[in-house]
Amino acid sequence: MTELDISHIRLGERPLIVCDVDDVVLRFIDPFQLFLQSLGHEFLPRSFRLHGNIISKADGTEIKSEQVSRLIEEFFEAQELWQTPIDQVVETLSRLSRAADILFLTAMPPRFQDHRRRLLDSAGLLFPLLASEQPKGPIVHALHASRSFPVAFIDDMAHNLHSVREHVADCLLIHLMPNSPVHRFAPAAADDITRATDWAHAAGLIEAHFLSGTVNRAVPAA
């Protein structure tokens, strides 16, 4: 596996927020369903998976796994026509960026990074972006390991939150996902990972964590 190049990421002397993109910053599942419908397909929320849950509207037959993979890639190719920002995210990240560095870490093939970059920029979400299909824990560790500032990680996938927990000590982990039929099947995150109801809730958790981290650094233990 090729190591992800993070050499171009420049972080300041302040806290860090690392944030997933699909269904956290940009809507994914709803526009993906509309994309499928435009092609004569339908997504059935029977489990927290795309493969095995997409059928042909014409005859109800299940779309084969290889074709589902192609459909996902076609959606990423056309994402600028379909995806829009989650409610409150633009203004919330803009406010948080006054006190923290923000980095988007999106789980997608890197060849679609330029498409995603244009989409984020068009929405006013100008923060640095990394696109990778590698586990997120080691990536966040590589970004933050030598830093003494607070760090927060936000994702809708429990396995990504668990990966970061294994690799980054004292990271605030926030489980943020939309209220959709498919997300009701999502695996639960560990008990010590906080579920945020929306971006306003997530922002409050982050600000409290950063304040706590600042106090702890300012007043070392005796």
PDB file of C-alpha atoms in Angstrom:
ATOM      1  CA  MET A   1       0.000   0.000   0.000  1.00  0.00           C
ATOM      2  CA  THR A   2       1.406   3.379  -0.999  1.00  0.00           C
ATOM      3  CA  GLU A   3       2.010   5.672   1.966  1.00  0.00           C
ATOM      4  CA  LEU A   4      -0.180   8.750   1.947  1.00  0.00           C
ATOM      5  CA  ASP A   5       1.759  11.942   1.260  1.00  0.00           C
ATOM      6  CA  ILE A   6       0.946  14.534   3.929  1.00  0.00           C
ATOM      7  CA  SER A   7       4.051  16.663   3.415  1.00  0.00           C
ATOM      8  CA  HIS A   8       2.012  19.512   1.926  1.00  0.00           C
ATOM      9  CA  ILE A   9      -0.177  19.859   5.035  1.00  0.00           C
ATOM     10  CA  ARG A  10       0.928  22.777   7.190  1.00  0.00           C
ATOM     11  CA  LEU A  11      -0.589  23.021  10.679  1.00  0.00           C
ATOM     12  CA  GLY A  12      -0.365  26.053  12.932  1.00  0.00           C
ATOM     13  CA  GLU A  13       0.400  26.286  16.632  1.00  0.00           C
ATOM     14  CA  ARG A  14      -3.184  25.679  17.655  1.00  0.00           C
ATOM     15  CA  PRO A  15      -5.767  22.888  18.005  1.00  0.00           C
ATOM     16  CA  LEU A  16      -6.683  20.597  15.112  1.00  0.00           C
ATOM     17  CA  ILE A  17     -10.048  19.347  13.856  1.00  0.00           C
ATOM     18  CA  VAL A  18      -9.946  16.395  11.443  1.00  0.00           C
ATOM     19  CA  CYS A  19     -13.263  15.831   9.756  1.00  0.00           C
ATOM     20  CA  ASP A  20     -14.733  13.179   7.480  1.00  0.00           C
ATOM     21  CA  VAL A  21     -16.654  14.467   4.455  1.00  0.00           C
ATOM     22  CA  ASP A  22     -19.405  12.139   3.156  1.00  0.00           C
ATOM     23  CA  ASP A  23     -22.554  12.444   5.289  1.00  0.00           C
ATOM     24  CA  VAL A  24     -20.630  14.637   7.750  1.00  0.00           C
ATOM     25  CA  VAL A  25     -19.769  17.711   5.679  1.00  0.00           C
ATOM     26  CA  LEU A  26     -21.433  16.855   2.365  1.00  0.00           C
ATOM     27  CA  ARG A  27     -24.664  14.911   1.972  1.00  0.00           C
ATOM     28  CA  PHE A  28     -23.981  11.487   0.487  1.00  0.00           C
ATOM     29  CA  ILE A  29     -26.708   8.921   1.000  1.00  0.00           C
ATOM     30  CA  ASP A  30     -29.642  11.088  -0.105  1.00  0.00           C
ATOM     31  CA  PRO A  31     -28.023  12.427  -3.306  1.00  0.00           C
ATOM     32  CA  PHE A  32     -26.627   8.968  -4.062  1.00  0.00           C
ATOM     33  CA  GLN A  33     -30.170   7.590  -3.980  1.00  0.00           C
ATOM     34  CA  LEU A  34     -31.299  10.316  -6.397  1.00  0.00           C
ATOM     35  CA  PHE A  35     -28.327   9.497  -8.634  1.00  0.00           C
ATOM     36  CA  LEU A  36     -29.340   5.822  -8.650  1.00  0.00           C
ATOM     37  CA  GLN A  37     -32.935   6.698  -9.483  1.00  0.00           C
ATOM     38  CA  SER A  38     -31.759   8.749 -12.449  1.00  0.00           C
ATOM     39  CA  LEU A  39     -30.186   5.558 -13.809  1.00  0.00           C
ATOM     40  CA  GLY A  40     -33.220   3.346 -13.204  1.00  0.00           C
ATOM     41  CA  HIS A  41     -31.981   1.824  -9.939  1.00  0.00           C
ATOM     42  CA  GLU A  42     -33.202   1.917  -6.347  1.00  0.00           C
ATOM     43  CA  PHE A  43     -31.423   1.653  -3.026  1.00  0.00           C
ATOM     44  CA  LEU A  44     -33.174  -0.471  -0.388  1.00  0.00           C
ATOM     45  CA  PRO A  45     -32.030   0.333   3.171  1.00  0.00           C
ATOM     46  CA  ARG A  46     -31.867  -3.251   4.432  1.00  0.00           C
ATOM     47  CA  SER A  47     -28.431  -2.963   6.072  1.00  0.00           C
ATOM     48  CA  PHE A  48     -25.591  -0.477   6.432  1.00  0.00           C
ATOM     49  CA  ARG A  49     -24.129  -1.418   3.070  1.00  0.00           C
ATOM     50  CA  LEU A  50     -24.416  -0.255  -0.512  1.00  0.00           C
ATOM     51  CA  HIS A  51     -23.433  -3.584  -2.040  1.00  0.00           C
ATOM     52  CA  GLY A  52     -26.324  -6.023  -1.992  1.00  0.00           C
ATOM     53  CA  ASN A  53     -28.959  -3.336  -1.457  1.00  0.00           C
ATOM     54  CA  ILE A  54     -29.273  -1.771  -4.930  1.00  0.00           C
ATOM     55  CA  ILE A  55     -31.865  -3.171  -7.338  1.00  0.00           C
ATOM     56  CA  SER A  56     -33.130  -2.475 -10.835  1.00  0.00           C
ATOM     57  CA  LYS A  57     -36.442  -0.582 -10.716  1.00  0.00           C
ATOM     58  CA  ALA A  58     -37.466  -2.330 -13.940  1.00  0.00           C
ATOM     59  CA  ASP A  59     -37.504  -5.900 -12.656  1.00  0.00           C
ATOM     60  CA  GLY A  60     -36.321  -5.816  -9.025  1.00  0.00           C
ATOM     61  CA  THR A  61     -33.134  -7.778  -9.691  1.00  0.00           C
ATOM     62  CA  GLU A  62     -30.141  -7.073  -7.469  1.00  0.00           C
ATOM     63  CA  ILE A  63     -27.317  -5.090  -9.042  1.00  0.00           C
ATOM     64  CA  LYS A  64     -24.121  -7.143  -8.984  1.00  0.00           C
ATOM     65  CA  SER A  65     -21.315  -6.102  -6.670  1.00  0.00           C
ATOM     66  CA  GLU A  66     -18.950  -5.125  -9.478  1.00  0.00           C
ATOM     67  CA  GLN A  67     -21.560  -2.823 -10.990  1.00  0.00           C
ATOM     68  CA  VAL A  68     -22.284  -1.250  -7.593  1.00  0.00           C
ATOM     69  CA  SER A  69     -18.597  -0.425  -7.272  1.00  0.00           C
ATOM     70  CA  ARG A  70     -18.716   1.222 -10.709  1.00  0.00           C
ATOM     71  CA  LEU A  71     -21.825   3.183  -9.727  1.00  0.00           C
ATOM     72  CA  ILE A  72     -20.080   4.538  -6.632  1.00  0.00           C
ATOM     73  CA  GLU A  73     -17.133   5.645  -8.759  1.00  0.00           C
ATOM     74  CA  GLU A  74     -19.475   7.238 -11.302  1.00  0.00           C
ATOM     75  CA  PHE A  75     -21.139   9.119  -8.475  1.00  0.00           C
ATOM     76  CA  PHE A  76     -17.800  10.408  -7.211  1.00  0.00           C
ATOM     77  CA  GLU A  77     -16.989  11.464 -10.770  1.00  0.00           C
ATOM     78  CA  ALA A  78     -20.246  13.437 -10.890  1.00  0.00           C
ATOM     79  CA  GLN A  79     -20.372  14.493  -7.228  1.00  0.00           C
ATOM     80  CA  GLU A  80     -20.314  18.207  -8.064  1.00  0.00           C
ATOM     81  CA  LEU A  81     -23.768  17.807  -9.645  1.00  0.00           C
ATOM     82  CA  TRP A  82     -25.303  15.991  -6.697  1.00  0.00           C
ATOM     83  CA  GLN A  83     -23.744  16.661  -3.309  1.00  0.00           C
ATOM     84  CA  THR A  84     -24.494  19.681  -1.112  1.00  0.00           C
ATOM     85  CA  PRO A  85     -23.287  20.764   2.352  1.00  0.00           C
ATOM     86  CA  ILE A  86     -24.889  19.429   5.517  1.00  0.00           C
ATOM     87  CA  ASP A  87     -26.993  21.947   7.468  1.00  0.00           C
ATOM     88  CA  GLN A  88     -24.927  24.356   9.625  1.00  0.00           C
ATOM     89  CA  VAL A  89     -21.561  22.983   8.530  1.00  0.00           C
ATOM     90  CA  VAL A  90     -20.298  25.967   6.531  1.00  0.00           C
ATOM     91  CA  GLU A  91     -20.930  28.566   9.224  1.00  0.00           C
ATOM     92  CA  THR A  92     -19.879  26.230  12.053  1.00  0.00           C
ATOM     93  CA  LEU A  93     -16.516  25.318  10.542  1.00  0.00           C
ATOM     94  CA  SER A  94     -15.920  28.946   9.631  1.00  0.00           C
ATOM     95  CA  ARG A  95     -16.369  29.893  13.293  1.00  0.00           C
ATOM     96  CA  LEU A  96     -14.247  27.014  14.597  1.00  0.00           C
ATOM     97  CA  SER A  97     -11.470  27.880  12.143  1.00  0.00           C
ATOM     98  CA  ARG A  98     -10.820  31.128  14.032  1.00  0.00           C
ATOM     99  CA  ALA A  99      -9.300  29.069  16.850  1.00  0.00           C
ATOM    100  CA  ALA A 100      -8.300  25.777  15.191  1.00  0.00           C
ATOM    101  CA  ASP A 101      -6.845  24.281  12.041  1.00  0.00           C
ATOM    102  CA  ILE A 102      -9.361  22.188  10.107  1.00  0.00           C
ATOM    103  CA  LEU A 103      -8.520  19.298   7.800  1.00  0.00           C
ATOM    104  CA  PHE A 104     -10.878  17.168   5.722  1.00  0.00           C
ATOM    105  CA  LEU A 105      -9.987  13.461   5.605  1.00  0.00           C
ATOM    106  CA  THR A 106     -12.265  11.770   3.085  1.00  0.00           C
ATOM    107  CA  ALA A 107     -12.473   8.022   2.456  1.00  0.00           C
ATOM    108  CA  MET A 108     -12.477   7.854  -1.326  1.00  0.00           C
ATOM    109  CA  PRO A 109     -10.107   6.904  -4.152  1.00  0.00           C
ATOM    110  CA  PRO A 110      -7.475   9.675  -4.405  1.00  0.00           C
ATOM    111  CA  ARG A 111      -8.150  10.070  -8.136  1.00  0.00           C
ATOM    112  CA  PHE A 112     -11.404  11.846  -7.219  1.00  0.00           C
ATOM    113  CA  GLN A 113      -9.715  14.333  -4.897  1.00  0.00           C
ATOM    114  CA  ASP A 114      -9.749  17.153  -7.472  1.00  0.00           C
ATOM    115  CA  HIS A 115     -13.513  16.716  -7.970  1.00  0.00           C
ATOM    116  CA  ARG A 116     -14.058  16.893  -4.223  1.00  0.00           C
ATOM    117  CA  ARG A 117     -11.723  19.866  -3.893  1.00  0.00           C
ATOM    118  CA  ARG A 118     -13.745  21.842  -6.436  1.00  0.00           C
ATOM    119  CA  LEU A 119     -17.012  20.923  -4.737  1.00  0.00           C
ATOM    120  CA  LEU A 120     -15.799  21.930  -1.283  1.00  0.00           C
ATOM    121  CA  ASP A 121     -14.357  25.177  -2.620  1.00  0.00           C
ATOM    122  CA  SER A 122     -17.629  26.040  -4.356  1.00  0.00           C
ATOM    123  CA  ALA A 123     -19.405  25.671  -0.997  1.00  0.00           C
ATOM    124  CA  GLY A 124     -16.912  27.936   0.770  1.00  0.00           C
ATOM    125  CA  LEU A 125     -15.252  25.006   2.573  1.00  0.00           C
ATOM    126  CA  LEU A 126     -11.675  25.930   1.731  1.00  0.00           C
ATOM    127  CA  PHE A 127      -9.847  23.811   4.304  1.00  0.00           C
ATOM    128  CA  PRO A 128      -7.096  21.337   3.313  1.00  0.00           C
ATOM    129  CA  LEU A 129      -8.208  17.936   1.999  1.00  0.00           C
ATOM    130  CA  LEU A 130      -6.733  14.449   2.050  1.00  0.00           C
ATOM    131  CA  ALA A 131      -8.408  11.649   0.081  1.00  0.00           C
ATOM    132  CA  SER A 132      -7.398   8.120   1.033  1.00  0.00           C
ATOM    133  CA  GLU A 133      -8.822   4.623   1.377  1.00  0.00           C
ATOM    134  CA  GLN A 134      -6.288   3.784   4.090  1.00  0.00           C
ATOM    135  CA  PRO A 135      -7.232   3.456   7.797  1.00  0.00           C
ATOM    136  CA  LYS A 136      -7.742   6.877   9.319  1.00  0.00           C
ATOM    137  CA  GLY A 137      -6.062   6.267  12.677  1.00  0.00           C
ATOM    138  CA  PRO A 138      -2.490   6.111  11.348  1.00  0.00           C
ATOM    139  CA  ILE A 139      -3.138   9.164   9.161  1.00  0.00           C
ATOM    140  CA  VAL A 140      -4.350  11.293  12.070  1.00  0.00           C
ATOM    141  CA  HIS A 141      -1.435  10.014  14.150  1.00  0.00           C
ATOM    142  CA  ALA A 142       1.036  11.052  11.444  1.00  0.00           C
ATOM    143  CA  LEU A 143      -0.533  14.497  11.336  1.00  0.00           C
ATOM    144  CA  HIS A 144      -0.722  15.087  15.066  1.00  0.00           C
ATOM    145  CA  ALA A 145       1.775  12.813  16.847  1.00  0.00           C
ATOM    146  CA  SER A 146       4.395  15.451  17.664  1.00  0.00           C
ATOM    147  CA  ARG A 147       1.915  18.198  18.596  1.00  0.00           C
ATOM    148  CA  SER A 148       0.853  19.178  22.132  1.00  0.00           C
ATOM    149  CA  PHE A 149      -2.390  20.898  21.125  1.00  0.00           C
ATOM    150  CA  PRO A 150      -5.894  19.429  21.486  1.00  0.00           C
ATOM    151  CA  VAL A 151      -7.267  17.395  18.580  1.00  0.00           C
ATOM    152  CA  ALA A 152     -10.791  16.365  17.584  1.00  0.00           C
ATOM    153  CA  PHE A 153     -11.925  13.820  15.000  1.00  0.00           C
ATOM    154  CA  ILE A 154     -15.439  13.676  13.509  1.00  0.00           C
ATOM    155  CA  ASP A 155     -16.832  10.802  11.416  1.00  0.00           C
ATOM    156  CA  ASP A 156     -20.072   8.950  10.711  1.00  0.00           C
ATOM    157  CA  MET A 157     -18.395   5.519  10.653  1.00  0.00           C
ATOM    158  CA  ALA A 158     -17.691   3.731  13.937  1.00  0.00           C
ATOM    159  CA  HIS A 159     -14.696   1.842  12.533  1.00  0.00           C
ATOM    160  CA  ASN A 160     -12.969   5.104  11.597  1.00  0.00           C
ATOM    161  CA  LEU A 161     -13.545   6.507  15.080  1.00  0.00           C
ATOM    162  CA  HIS A 162     -12.191   3.321  16.616  1.00  0.00           C
ATOM    163  CA  SER A 163      -9.147   3.456  14.335  1.00  0.00           C
ATOM    164  CA  VAL A 164      -8.310   6.990  15.466  1.00  0.00           C
ATOM    165  CA  ARG A 165      -8.885   6.050  19.109  1.00  0.00           C
ATOM    166  CA  GLU A 166      -6.298   3.288  18.772  1.00  0.00           C
ATOM    167  CA  HIS A 167      -3.646   5.608  17.347  1.00  0.00           C
ATOM    168  CA  VAL A 168      -4.196   9.075  18.855  1.00  0.00           C
ATOM    169  CA  ALA A 169      -4.272   9.550  22.619  1.00  0.00           C
ATOM    170  CA  ASP A 170      -6.591  12.152  24.166  1.00  0.00           C
ATOM    171  CA  CYS A 171      -8.398  12.803  20.887  1.00  0.00           C
ATOM    172  CA  LEU A 172     -11.997  13.962  21.158  1.00  0.00           C
ATOM    173  CA  LEU A 173     -13.995  11.489  19.068  1.00  0.00           C
ATOM    174  CA  ILE A 174     -17.380  12.596  17.760  1.00  0.00           C
ATOM    175  CA  HIS A 175     -19.853  10.313  16.000  1.00  0.00           C
ATOM    176  CA  LEU A 176     -21.910  12.541  13.688  1.00  0.00           C
ATOM    177  CA  MET A 177     -24.237  11.056  11.102  1.00  0.00           C
ATOM    178  CA  PRO A 178     -27.526  11.913   9.435  1.00  0.00           C
ATOM    179  CA  ASN A 179     -30.873  10.557  10.537  1.00  0.00           C
ATOM    180  CA  SER A 180     -31.565   8.346   7.546  1.00  0.00           C
ATOM    181  CA  PRO A 181     -33.123   4.884   7.087  1.00  0.00           C
ATOM    182  CA  VAL A 182     -29.761   3.351   6.195  1.00  0.00           C
ATOM    183  CA  HIS A 183     -27.886   4.960   9.096  1.00  0.00           C
ATOM    184  CA  ARG A 184     -30.289   3.261  11.504  1.00  0.00           C
ATOM    185  CA  PHE A 185     -28.392   0.077  10.651  1.00  0.00           C
ATOM    186  CA  ALA A 186     -24.988   1.680  11.327  1.00  0.00           C
ATOM    187  CA  PRO A 187     -22.756  -0.107  13.853  1.00  0.00           C
ATOM    188  CA  ALA A 188     -22.685   1.658  17.194  1.00  0.00           C
ATOM    189  CA  ALA A 189     -19.529   3.430  18.266  1.00  0.00           C
ATOM    190  CA  ALA A 190     -17.888   2.523  21.570  1.00  0.00           C
ATOM    191  CA  ASP A 191     -19.436   3.934  24.737  1.00  0.00           C
ATOM    192  CA  ASP A 192     -16.638   6.462  25.250  1.00  0.00           C
ATOM    193  CA  ILE A 193     -17.303   8.052  21.846  1.00  0.00           C
ATOM    194  CA  THR A 194     -19.784  10.916  21.924  1.00  0.00           C
ATOM    195  CA  ARG A 195     -22.735  10.988  19.514  1.00  0.00           C
ATOM    196  CA  ALA A 196     -23.481  14.510  18.253  1.00  0.00           C
ATOM    197  CA  THR A 197     -26.976  15.262  17.033  1.00  0.00           C
ATOM    198  CA  ASP A 198     -25.943  18.009  14.623  1.00  0.00           C
ATOM    199  CA  TRP A 199     -23.143  20.477  13.878  1.00  0.00           C
ATOM    200  CA  ALA A 200     -24.196  22.898  16.599  1.00  0.00           C
ATOM    201  CA  HIS A 201     -23.906  20.086  19.152  1.00  0.00           C
ATOM    202  CA  ALA A 202     -20.554  18.963  17.707  1.00  0.00           C
ATOM    203  CA  ALA A 203     -19.194  22.513  17.871  1.00  0.00           C
ATOM    204  CA  GLY A 204     -20.078  22.794  21.552  1.00  0.00           C
ATOM    205  CA  LEU A 205     -18.272  19.536  22.310  1.00  0.00           C
ATOM    206  CA  ILE A 206     -15.206  20.660  20.371  1.00  0.00           C
ATOM    207  CA  GLU A 207     -15.040  24.085  22.007  1.00  0.00           C
ATOM    208  CA  ALA A 208     -15.327  22.555  25.486  1.00  0.00           C
ATOM    209  CA  HIS A 209     -12.579  20.058  24.673  1.00  0.00           C
ATOM    210  CA  PHE A 210     -10.270  22.735  23.333  1.00  0.00           C
ATOM    211  CA  LEU A 211     -10.835  24.942  26.371  1.00  0.00           C
ATOM    212  CA  SER A 212     -10.054  22.011  28.654  1.00  0.00           C
ATOM    213  CA  GLY A 213      -6.874  21.272  26.700  1.00  0.00           C
ATOM    214  CA  THR A 214      -5.753  24.882  26.937  1.00  0.00           C
ATOM    215  CA  VAL A 215      -6.265  24.912  30.691  1.00  0.00           C
ATOM    216  CA  ASN A 216      -4.389  21.663  31.114  1.00  0.00           C
ATOM    217  CA  ARG A 217      -1.369  22.962  29.215  1.00  0.00           C
ATOM    218  CA  ALA A 218      -1.399  26.309  31.006  1.00  0.00           C
ATOM    219  CA  VAL A 219      -1.464  24.758  34.477  1.00  0.00           C
ATOM    220  CA  PRO A 220       0.859  21.706  34.516  1.00  0.00           C
ATOM    221  CA  ALA A 221       0.262  19.077  37.160  1.00  0.00           C
ATOM    222  CA  ALA A 222       2.399  19.470  40.263  1.00  0.00           C
TER     223      ALA A 222
END
